[in-house]
PDB file of C-alpha atoms and ligand atoms in Angstrom:
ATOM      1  CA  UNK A1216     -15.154  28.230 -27.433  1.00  0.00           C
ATOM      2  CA  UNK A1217     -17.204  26.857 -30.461  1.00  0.00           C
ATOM      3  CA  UNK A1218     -20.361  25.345 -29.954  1.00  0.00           C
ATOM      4  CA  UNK A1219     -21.470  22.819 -32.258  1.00  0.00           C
ATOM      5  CA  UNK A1220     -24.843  20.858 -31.898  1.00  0.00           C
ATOM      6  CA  UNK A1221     -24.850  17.263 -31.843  1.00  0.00           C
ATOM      7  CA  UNK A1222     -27.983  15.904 -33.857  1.00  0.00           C
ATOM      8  CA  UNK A1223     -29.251  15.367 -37.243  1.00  0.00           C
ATOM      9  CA  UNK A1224     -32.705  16.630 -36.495  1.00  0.00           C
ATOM     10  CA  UNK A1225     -32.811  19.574 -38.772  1.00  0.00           C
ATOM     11  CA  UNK A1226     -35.991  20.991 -37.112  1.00  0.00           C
ATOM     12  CA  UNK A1227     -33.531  21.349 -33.626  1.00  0.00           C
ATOM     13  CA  UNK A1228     -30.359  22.444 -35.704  1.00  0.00           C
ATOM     14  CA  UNK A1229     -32.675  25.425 -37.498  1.00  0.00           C
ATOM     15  CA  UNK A1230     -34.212  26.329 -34.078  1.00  0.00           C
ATOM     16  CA  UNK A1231     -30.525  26.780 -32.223  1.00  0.00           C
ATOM     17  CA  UNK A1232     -29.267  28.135 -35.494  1.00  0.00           C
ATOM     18  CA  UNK A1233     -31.338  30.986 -34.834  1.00  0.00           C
ATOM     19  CA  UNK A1234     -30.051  32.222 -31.444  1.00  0.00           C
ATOM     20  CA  UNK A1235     -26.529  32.873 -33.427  1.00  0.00           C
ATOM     21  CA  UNK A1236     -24.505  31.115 -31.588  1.00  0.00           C
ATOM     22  CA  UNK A1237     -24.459  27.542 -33.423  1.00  0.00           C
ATOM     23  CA  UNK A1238     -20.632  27.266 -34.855  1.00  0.00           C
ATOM     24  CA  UNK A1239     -21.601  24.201 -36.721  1.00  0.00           C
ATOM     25  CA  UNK A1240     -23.076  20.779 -36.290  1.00  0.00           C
ATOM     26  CA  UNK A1241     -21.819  16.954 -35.646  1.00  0.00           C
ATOM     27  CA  UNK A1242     -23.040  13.659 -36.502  1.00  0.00           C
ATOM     28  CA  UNK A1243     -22.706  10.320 -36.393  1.00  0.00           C
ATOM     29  CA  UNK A1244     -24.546   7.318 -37.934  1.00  0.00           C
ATOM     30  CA  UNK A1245     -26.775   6.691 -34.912  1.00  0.00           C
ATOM     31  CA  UNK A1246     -28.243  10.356 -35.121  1.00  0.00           C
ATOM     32  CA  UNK A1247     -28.860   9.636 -38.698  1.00  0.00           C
ATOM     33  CA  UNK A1248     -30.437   6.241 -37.033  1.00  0.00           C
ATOM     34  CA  UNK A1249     -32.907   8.291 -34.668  1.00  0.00           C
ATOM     35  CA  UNK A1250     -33.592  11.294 -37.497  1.00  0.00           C
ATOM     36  CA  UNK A1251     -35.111   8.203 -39.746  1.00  0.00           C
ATOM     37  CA  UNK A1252     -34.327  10.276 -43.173  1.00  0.00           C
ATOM     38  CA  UNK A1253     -32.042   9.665 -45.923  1.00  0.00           C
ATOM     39  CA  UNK A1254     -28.502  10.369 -45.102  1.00  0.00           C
ATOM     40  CA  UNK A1255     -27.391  12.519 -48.138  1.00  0.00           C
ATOM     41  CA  UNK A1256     -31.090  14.440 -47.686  1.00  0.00           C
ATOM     42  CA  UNK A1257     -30.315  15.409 -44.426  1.00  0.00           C
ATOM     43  CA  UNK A1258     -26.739  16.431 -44.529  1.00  0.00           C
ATOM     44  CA  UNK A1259     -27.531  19.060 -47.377  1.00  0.00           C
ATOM     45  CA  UNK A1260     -30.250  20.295 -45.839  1.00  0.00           C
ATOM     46  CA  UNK A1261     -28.399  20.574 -42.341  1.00  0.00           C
ATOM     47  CA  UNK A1262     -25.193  22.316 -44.515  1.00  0.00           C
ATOM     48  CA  UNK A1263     -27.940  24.704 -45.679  1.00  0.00           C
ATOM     49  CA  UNK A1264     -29.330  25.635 -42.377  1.00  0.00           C
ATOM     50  CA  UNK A1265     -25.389  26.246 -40.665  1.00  0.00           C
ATOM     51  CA  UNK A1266     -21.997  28.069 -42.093  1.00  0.00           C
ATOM     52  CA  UNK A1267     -19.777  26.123 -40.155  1.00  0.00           C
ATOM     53  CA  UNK A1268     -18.322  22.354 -40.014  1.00  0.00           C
ATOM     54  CA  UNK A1269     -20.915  19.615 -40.310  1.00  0.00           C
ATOM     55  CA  UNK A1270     -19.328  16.348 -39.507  1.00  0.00           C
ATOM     56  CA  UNK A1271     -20.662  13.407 -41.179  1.00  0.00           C
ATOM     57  CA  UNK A1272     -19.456  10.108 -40.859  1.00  0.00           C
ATOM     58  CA  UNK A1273     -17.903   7.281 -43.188  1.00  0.00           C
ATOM     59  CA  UNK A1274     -19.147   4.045 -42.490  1.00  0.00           C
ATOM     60  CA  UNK A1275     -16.829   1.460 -44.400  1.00  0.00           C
ATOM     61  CA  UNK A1276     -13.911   0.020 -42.046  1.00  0.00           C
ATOM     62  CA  UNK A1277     -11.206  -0.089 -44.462  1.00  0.00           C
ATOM     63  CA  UNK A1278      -8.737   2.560 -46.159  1.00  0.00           C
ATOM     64  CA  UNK A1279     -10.167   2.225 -49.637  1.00  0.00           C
ATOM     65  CA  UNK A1280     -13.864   2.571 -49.264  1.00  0.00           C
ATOM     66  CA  UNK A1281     -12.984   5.426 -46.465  1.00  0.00           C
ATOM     67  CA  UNK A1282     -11.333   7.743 -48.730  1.00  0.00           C
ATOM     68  CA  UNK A1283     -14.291   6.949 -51.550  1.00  0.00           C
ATOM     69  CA  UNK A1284     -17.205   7.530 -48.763  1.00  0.00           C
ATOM     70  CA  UNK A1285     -15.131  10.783 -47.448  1.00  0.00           C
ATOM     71  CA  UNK A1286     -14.846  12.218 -51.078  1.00  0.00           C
ATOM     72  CA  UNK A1287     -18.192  11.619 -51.890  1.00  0.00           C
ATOM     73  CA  UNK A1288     -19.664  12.845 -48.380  1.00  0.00           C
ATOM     74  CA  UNK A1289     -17.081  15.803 -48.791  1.00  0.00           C
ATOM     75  CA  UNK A1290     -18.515  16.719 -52.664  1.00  0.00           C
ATOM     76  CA  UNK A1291     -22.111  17.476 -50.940  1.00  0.00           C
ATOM     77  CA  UNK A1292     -21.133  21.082 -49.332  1.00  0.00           C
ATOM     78  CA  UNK A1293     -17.760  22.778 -48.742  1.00  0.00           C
ATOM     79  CA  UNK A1294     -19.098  23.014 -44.840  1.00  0.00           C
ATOM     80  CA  UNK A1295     -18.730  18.914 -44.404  1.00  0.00           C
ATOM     81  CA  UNK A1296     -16.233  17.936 -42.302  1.00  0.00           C
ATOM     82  CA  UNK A1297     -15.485  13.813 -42.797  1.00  0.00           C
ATOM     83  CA  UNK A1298     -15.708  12.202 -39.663  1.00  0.00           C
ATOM     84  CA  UNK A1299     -13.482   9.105 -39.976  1.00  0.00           C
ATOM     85  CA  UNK A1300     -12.793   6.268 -36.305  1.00  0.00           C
ATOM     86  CA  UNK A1301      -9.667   6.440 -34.513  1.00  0.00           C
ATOM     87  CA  UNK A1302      -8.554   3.203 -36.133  1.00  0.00           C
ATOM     88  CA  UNK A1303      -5.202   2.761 -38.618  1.00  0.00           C
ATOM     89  CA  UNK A1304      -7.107   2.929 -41.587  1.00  0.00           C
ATOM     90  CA  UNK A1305      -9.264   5.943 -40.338  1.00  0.00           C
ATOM     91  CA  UNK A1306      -5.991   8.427 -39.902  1.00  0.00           C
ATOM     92  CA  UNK A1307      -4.829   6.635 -43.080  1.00  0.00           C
ATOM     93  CA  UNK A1308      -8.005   7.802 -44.640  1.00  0.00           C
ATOM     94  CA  UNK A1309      -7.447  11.493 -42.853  1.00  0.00           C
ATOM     95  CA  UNK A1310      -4.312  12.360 -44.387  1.00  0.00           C
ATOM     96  CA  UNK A1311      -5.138  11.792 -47.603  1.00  0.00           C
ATOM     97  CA  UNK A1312      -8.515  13.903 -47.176  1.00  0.00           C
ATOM     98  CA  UNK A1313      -6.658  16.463 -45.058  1.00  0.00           C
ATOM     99  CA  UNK A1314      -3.553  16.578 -47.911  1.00  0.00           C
ATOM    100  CA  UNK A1315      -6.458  17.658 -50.325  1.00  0.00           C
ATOM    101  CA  UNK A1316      -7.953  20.429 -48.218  1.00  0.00           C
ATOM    102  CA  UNK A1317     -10.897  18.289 -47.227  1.00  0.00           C
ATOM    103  CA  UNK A1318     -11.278  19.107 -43.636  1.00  0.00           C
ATOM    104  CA  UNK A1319     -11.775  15.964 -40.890  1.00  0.00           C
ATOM    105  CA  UNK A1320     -12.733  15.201 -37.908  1.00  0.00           C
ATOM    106  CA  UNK A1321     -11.241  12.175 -35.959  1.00  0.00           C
ATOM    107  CA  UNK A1322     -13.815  10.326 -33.296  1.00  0.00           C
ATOM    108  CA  UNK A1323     -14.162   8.002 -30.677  1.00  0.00           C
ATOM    109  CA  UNK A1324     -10.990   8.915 -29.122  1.00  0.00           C
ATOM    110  CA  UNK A1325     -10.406   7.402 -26.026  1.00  0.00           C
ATOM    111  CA  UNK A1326      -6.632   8.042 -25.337  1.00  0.00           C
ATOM    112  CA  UNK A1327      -3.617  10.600 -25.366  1.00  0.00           C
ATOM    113  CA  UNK A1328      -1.808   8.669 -27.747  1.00  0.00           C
ATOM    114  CA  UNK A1329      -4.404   8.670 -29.950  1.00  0.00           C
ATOM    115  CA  UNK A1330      -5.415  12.259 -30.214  1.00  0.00           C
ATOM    116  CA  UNK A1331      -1.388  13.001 -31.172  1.00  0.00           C
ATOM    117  CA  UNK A1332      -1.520  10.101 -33.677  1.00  0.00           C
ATOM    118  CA  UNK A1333      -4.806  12.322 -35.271  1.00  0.00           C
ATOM    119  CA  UNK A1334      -2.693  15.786 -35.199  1.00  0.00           C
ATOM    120  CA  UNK A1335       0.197  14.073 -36.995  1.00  0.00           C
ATOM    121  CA  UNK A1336      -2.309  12.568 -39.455  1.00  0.00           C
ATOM    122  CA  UNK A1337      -3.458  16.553 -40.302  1.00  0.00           C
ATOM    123  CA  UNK A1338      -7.094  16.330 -38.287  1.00  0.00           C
ATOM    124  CA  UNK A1339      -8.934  19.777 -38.384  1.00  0.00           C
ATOM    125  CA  UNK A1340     -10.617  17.940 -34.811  1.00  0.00           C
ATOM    126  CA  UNK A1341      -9.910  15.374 -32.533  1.00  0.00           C
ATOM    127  CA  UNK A1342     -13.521  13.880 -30.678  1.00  0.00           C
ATOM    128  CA  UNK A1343     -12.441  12.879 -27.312  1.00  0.00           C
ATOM    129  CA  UNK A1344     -15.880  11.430 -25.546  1.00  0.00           C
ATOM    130  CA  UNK A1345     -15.902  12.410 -22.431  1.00  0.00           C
ATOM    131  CA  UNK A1346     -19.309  11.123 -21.477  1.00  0.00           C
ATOM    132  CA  UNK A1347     -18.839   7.771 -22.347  1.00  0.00           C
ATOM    133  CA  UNK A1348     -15.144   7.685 -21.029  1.00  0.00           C
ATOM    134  CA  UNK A1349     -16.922   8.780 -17.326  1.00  0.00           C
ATOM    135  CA  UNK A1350     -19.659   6.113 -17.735  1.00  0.00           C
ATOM    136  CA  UNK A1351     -17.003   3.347 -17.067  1.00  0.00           C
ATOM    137  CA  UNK A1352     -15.670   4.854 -14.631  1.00  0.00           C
ATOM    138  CA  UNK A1353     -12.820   6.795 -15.850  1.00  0.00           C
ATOM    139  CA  UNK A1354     -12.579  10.630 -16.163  1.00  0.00           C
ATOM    140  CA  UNK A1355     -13.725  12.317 -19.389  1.00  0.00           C
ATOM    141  CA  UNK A1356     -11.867  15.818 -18.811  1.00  0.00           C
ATOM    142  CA  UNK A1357      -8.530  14.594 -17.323  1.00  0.00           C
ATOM    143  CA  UNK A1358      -8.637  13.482 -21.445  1.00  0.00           C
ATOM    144  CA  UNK A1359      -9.509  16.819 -22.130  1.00  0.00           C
ATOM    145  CA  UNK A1360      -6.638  18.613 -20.016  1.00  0.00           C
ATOM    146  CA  UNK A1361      -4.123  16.109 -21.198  1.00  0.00           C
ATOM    147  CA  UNK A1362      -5.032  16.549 -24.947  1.00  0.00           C
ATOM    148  CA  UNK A1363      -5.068  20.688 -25.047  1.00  0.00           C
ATOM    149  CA  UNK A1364      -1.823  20.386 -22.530  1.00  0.00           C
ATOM    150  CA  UNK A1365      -0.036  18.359 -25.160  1.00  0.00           C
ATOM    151  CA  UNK A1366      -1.137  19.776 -28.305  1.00  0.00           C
ATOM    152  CA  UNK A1367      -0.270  23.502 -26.900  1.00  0.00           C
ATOM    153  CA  UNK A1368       3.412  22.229 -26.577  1.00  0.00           C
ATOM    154  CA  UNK A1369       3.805  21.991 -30.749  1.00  0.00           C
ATOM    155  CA  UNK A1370       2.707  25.069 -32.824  1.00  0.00           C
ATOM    156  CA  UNK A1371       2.374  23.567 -36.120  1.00  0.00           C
ATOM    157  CA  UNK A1372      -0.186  20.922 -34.522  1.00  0.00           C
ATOM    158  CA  UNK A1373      -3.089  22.716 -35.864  1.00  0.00           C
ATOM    159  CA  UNK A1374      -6.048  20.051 -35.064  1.00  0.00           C
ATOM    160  CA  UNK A1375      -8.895  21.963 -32.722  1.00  0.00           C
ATOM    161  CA  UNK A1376      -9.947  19.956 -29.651  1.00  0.00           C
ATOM    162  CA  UNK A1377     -13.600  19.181 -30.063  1.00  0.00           C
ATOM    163  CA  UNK A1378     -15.066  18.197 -27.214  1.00  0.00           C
ATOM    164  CA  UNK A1379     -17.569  15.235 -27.374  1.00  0.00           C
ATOM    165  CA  UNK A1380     -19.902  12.797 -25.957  1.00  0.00           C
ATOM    166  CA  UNK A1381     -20.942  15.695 -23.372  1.00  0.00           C
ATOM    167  CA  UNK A1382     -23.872  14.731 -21.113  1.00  0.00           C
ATOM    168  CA  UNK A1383     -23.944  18.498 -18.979  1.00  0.00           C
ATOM    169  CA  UNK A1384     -22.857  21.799 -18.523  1.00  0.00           C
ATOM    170  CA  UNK A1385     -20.059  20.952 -16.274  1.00  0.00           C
ATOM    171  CA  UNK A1386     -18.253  19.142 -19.502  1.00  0.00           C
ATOM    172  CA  UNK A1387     -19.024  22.252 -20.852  1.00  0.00           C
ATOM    173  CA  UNK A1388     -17.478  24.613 -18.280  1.00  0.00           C
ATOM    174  CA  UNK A1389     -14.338  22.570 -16.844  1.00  0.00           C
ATOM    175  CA  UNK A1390     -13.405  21.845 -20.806  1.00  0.00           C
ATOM    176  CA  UNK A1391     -13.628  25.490 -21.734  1.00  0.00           C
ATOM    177  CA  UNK A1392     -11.571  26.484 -18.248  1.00  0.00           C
ATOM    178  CA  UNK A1393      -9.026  24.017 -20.404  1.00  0.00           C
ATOM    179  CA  UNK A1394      -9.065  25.858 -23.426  1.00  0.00           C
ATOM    180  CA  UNK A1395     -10.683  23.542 -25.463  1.00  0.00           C
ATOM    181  CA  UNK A1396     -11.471  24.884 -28.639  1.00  0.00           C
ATOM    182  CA  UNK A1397     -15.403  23.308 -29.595  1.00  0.00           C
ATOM    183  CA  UNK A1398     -18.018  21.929 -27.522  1.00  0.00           C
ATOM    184  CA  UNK A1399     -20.386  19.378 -29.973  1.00  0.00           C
ATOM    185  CA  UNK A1400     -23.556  19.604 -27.243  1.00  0.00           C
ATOM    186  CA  UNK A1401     -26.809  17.783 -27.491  1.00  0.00           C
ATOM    187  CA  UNK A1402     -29.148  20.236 -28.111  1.00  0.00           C
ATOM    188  CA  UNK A1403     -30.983  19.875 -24.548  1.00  0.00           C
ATOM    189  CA  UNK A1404     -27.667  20.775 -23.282  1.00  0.00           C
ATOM    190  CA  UNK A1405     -27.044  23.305 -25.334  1.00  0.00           C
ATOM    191  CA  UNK A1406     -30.480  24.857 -24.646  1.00  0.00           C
ATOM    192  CA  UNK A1407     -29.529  24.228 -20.578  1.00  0.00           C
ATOM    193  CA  UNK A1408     -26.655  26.471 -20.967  1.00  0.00           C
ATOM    194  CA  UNK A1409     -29.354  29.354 -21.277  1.00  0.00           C
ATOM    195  CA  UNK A1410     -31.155  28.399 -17.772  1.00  0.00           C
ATOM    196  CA  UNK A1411     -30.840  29.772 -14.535  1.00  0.00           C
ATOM    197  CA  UNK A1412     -33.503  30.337 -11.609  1.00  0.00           C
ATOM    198  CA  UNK A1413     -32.486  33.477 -10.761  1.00  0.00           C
ATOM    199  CA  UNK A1414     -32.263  34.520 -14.194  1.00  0.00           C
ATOM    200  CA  UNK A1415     -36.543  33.738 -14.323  1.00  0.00           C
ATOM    201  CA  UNK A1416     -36.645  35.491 -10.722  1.00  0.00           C
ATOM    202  CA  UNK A1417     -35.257  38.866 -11.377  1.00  0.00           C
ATOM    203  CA  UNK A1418     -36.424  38.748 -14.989  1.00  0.00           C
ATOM    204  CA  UNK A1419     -40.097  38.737 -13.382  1.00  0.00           C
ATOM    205  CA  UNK A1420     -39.167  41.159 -10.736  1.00  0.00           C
ATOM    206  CA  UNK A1421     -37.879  43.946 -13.168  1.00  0.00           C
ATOM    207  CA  UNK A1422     -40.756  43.696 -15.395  1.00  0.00           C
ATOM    208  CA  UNK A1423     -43.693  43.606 -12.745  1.00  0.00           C
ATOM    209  CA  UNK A1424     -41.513  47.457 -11.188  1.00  0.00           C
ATOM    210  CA  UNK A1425     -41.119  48.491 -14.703  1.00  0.00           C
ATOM    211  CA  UNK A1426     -45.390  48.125 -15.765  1.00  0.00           C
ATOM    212  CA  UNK A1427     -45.723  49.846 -12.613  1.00  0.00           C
ATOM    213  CA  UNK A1428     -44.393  52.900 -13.804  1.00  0.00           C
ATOM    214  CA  UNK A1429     -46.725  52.754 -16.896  1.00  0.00           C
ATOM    215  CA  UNK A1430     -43.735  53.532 -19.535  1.00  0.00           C
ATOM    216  CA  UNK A1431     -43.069  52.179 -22.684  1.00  0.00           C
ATOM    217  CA  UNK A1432     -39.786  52.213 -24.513  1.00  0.00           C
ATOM    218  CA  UNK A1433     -41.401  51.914 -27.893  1.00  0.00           C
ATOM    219  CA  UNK A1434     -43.034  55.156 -27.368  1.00  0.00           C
ATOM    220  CA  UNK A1435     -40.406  56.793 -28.109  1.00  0.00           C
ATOM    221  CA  UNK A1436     -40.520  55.510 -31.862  1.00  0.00           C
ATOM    222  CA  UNK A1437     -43.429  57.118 -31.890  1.00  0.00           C
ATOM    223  CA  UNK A1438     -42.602  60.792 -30.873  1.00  0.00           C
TER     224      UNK A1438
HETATM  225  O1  LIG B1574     -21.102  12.273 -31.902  1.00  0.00           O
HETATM  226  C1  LIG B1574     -20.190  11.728 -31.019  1.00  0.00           C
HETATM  227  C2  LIG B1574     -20.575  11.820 -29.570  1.00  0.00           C
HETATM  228  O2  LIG B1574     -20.856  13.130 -29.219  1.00  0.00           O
HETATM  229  C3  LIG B1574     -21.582  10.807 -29.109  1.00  0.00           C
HETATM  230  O3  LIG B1574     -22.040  11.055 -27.817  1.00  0.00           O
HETATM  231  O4  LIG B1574     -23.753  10.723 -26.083  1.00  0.00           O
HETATM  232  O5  LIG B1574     -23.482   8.982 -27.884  1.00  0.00           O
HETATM  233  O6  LIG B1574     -21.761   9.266 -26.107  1.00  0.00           O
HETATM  234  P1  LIG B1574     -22.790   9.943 -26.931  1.00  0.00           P
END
């Protein structure tokens, strides 16, 4: 499973970045809200900072000024992924990106029907939120299951399953159990996934036996 982080702040994307295992980063115009920095500024530096997709998003509403926002957004780096709705003129807007090798990410996709309407429209990911689909009371990762159960039925569907709007590590878990193929975490969630108690606990017991013996590993370099 790829991990993606879900944030424009660059100072959090660097950070993660550096543990290695940071497949690429997502956002949408309300991160850019928060990170309070000019949208094209950010984007190149975040494409600097990661290898992999980064998903920025068009803002018009109609087919037109989609395809001129996703070229221009897609001219910044060849890591940007165009993040387009779930709407008619959104997959409208993703074929013609995804017929030109631009790769694109579908969002706020609530349904079944609409993550097949994004494969046929040539999606390189379909954004199911699970998060927000549990806060009214319906279930995030039966959306997930249904989604990779479908799409594993026809080969030439090629669109990866990226997992969004995660609020924990069980989203996490139960979507990768699925076989979803990316995970877009915030980054406290992402940092979360390191954390365990026990971890800490034997961590501390191993090193307090070890100093007892009064070795040192990097002694050896020395001899
Ligand atoms: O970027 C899309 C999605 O991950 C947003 O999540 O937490 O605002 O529902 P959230």
């Amino acid at each position: 499973m790829k991990f993606f982080v879900d944030t424009a702040d660059t100072k959090e994307i660097r950070e993660l970045a550096a543990t290695g295992l940071l497949d690429g980063v997502t956002t949408n115009p309300s991160l850019v809200a928060k990170a309070g920095r000019d949208f094209f500024e950010v984007l190149e530096e975040i494409c600097d900072i990661v290898e992999g997709p980064v998903s920025a998003e068009v803002t018009a509403t109609d087919h037109e000024t989609m395809l001129k926002e996703g070229k221009a957004l897609a001219k910044l780096a060849g890591n940007i992924a165009v993040k387009v709705p779930l709407t008619v003129d959104g997959l409208k807007t993703c074929k013609a990106l995804s017929s030109e090798g631009t790769m694109v990410n579908v969002t706020l996709c609530f349904s079944a029907g609409q993550a097949i309407l994004a494969a046929k429209a040539g999606a390189t990911f379909i954004s199911p939120f699970v998060g927000r689909l549990d806060d009214v009371g319906a279930d995030g990762l039966q959306l997930i299951s249904e989604i990779v159960e479908i799409y594993n039925q026809y080969p030439n569907f090629t669109t990866e399953v990226l997992v969004a709007s995660v609020r924990g590590p069980l989203h996490v878990i139960e979507s990768a159990k699925m076989g979803a193929h990316v995970a877009t975490l915030p980054p406290a969630v992402l940092r979360g996934l390191f954390n365990h108690p026990l971890t800490d606990k034997g961590l501390a017991a191993f090193l307090k036996d070890w100093e007892g013996t009064g070795q040192s590993i990097l002694d050896r370099l020395k001899s």
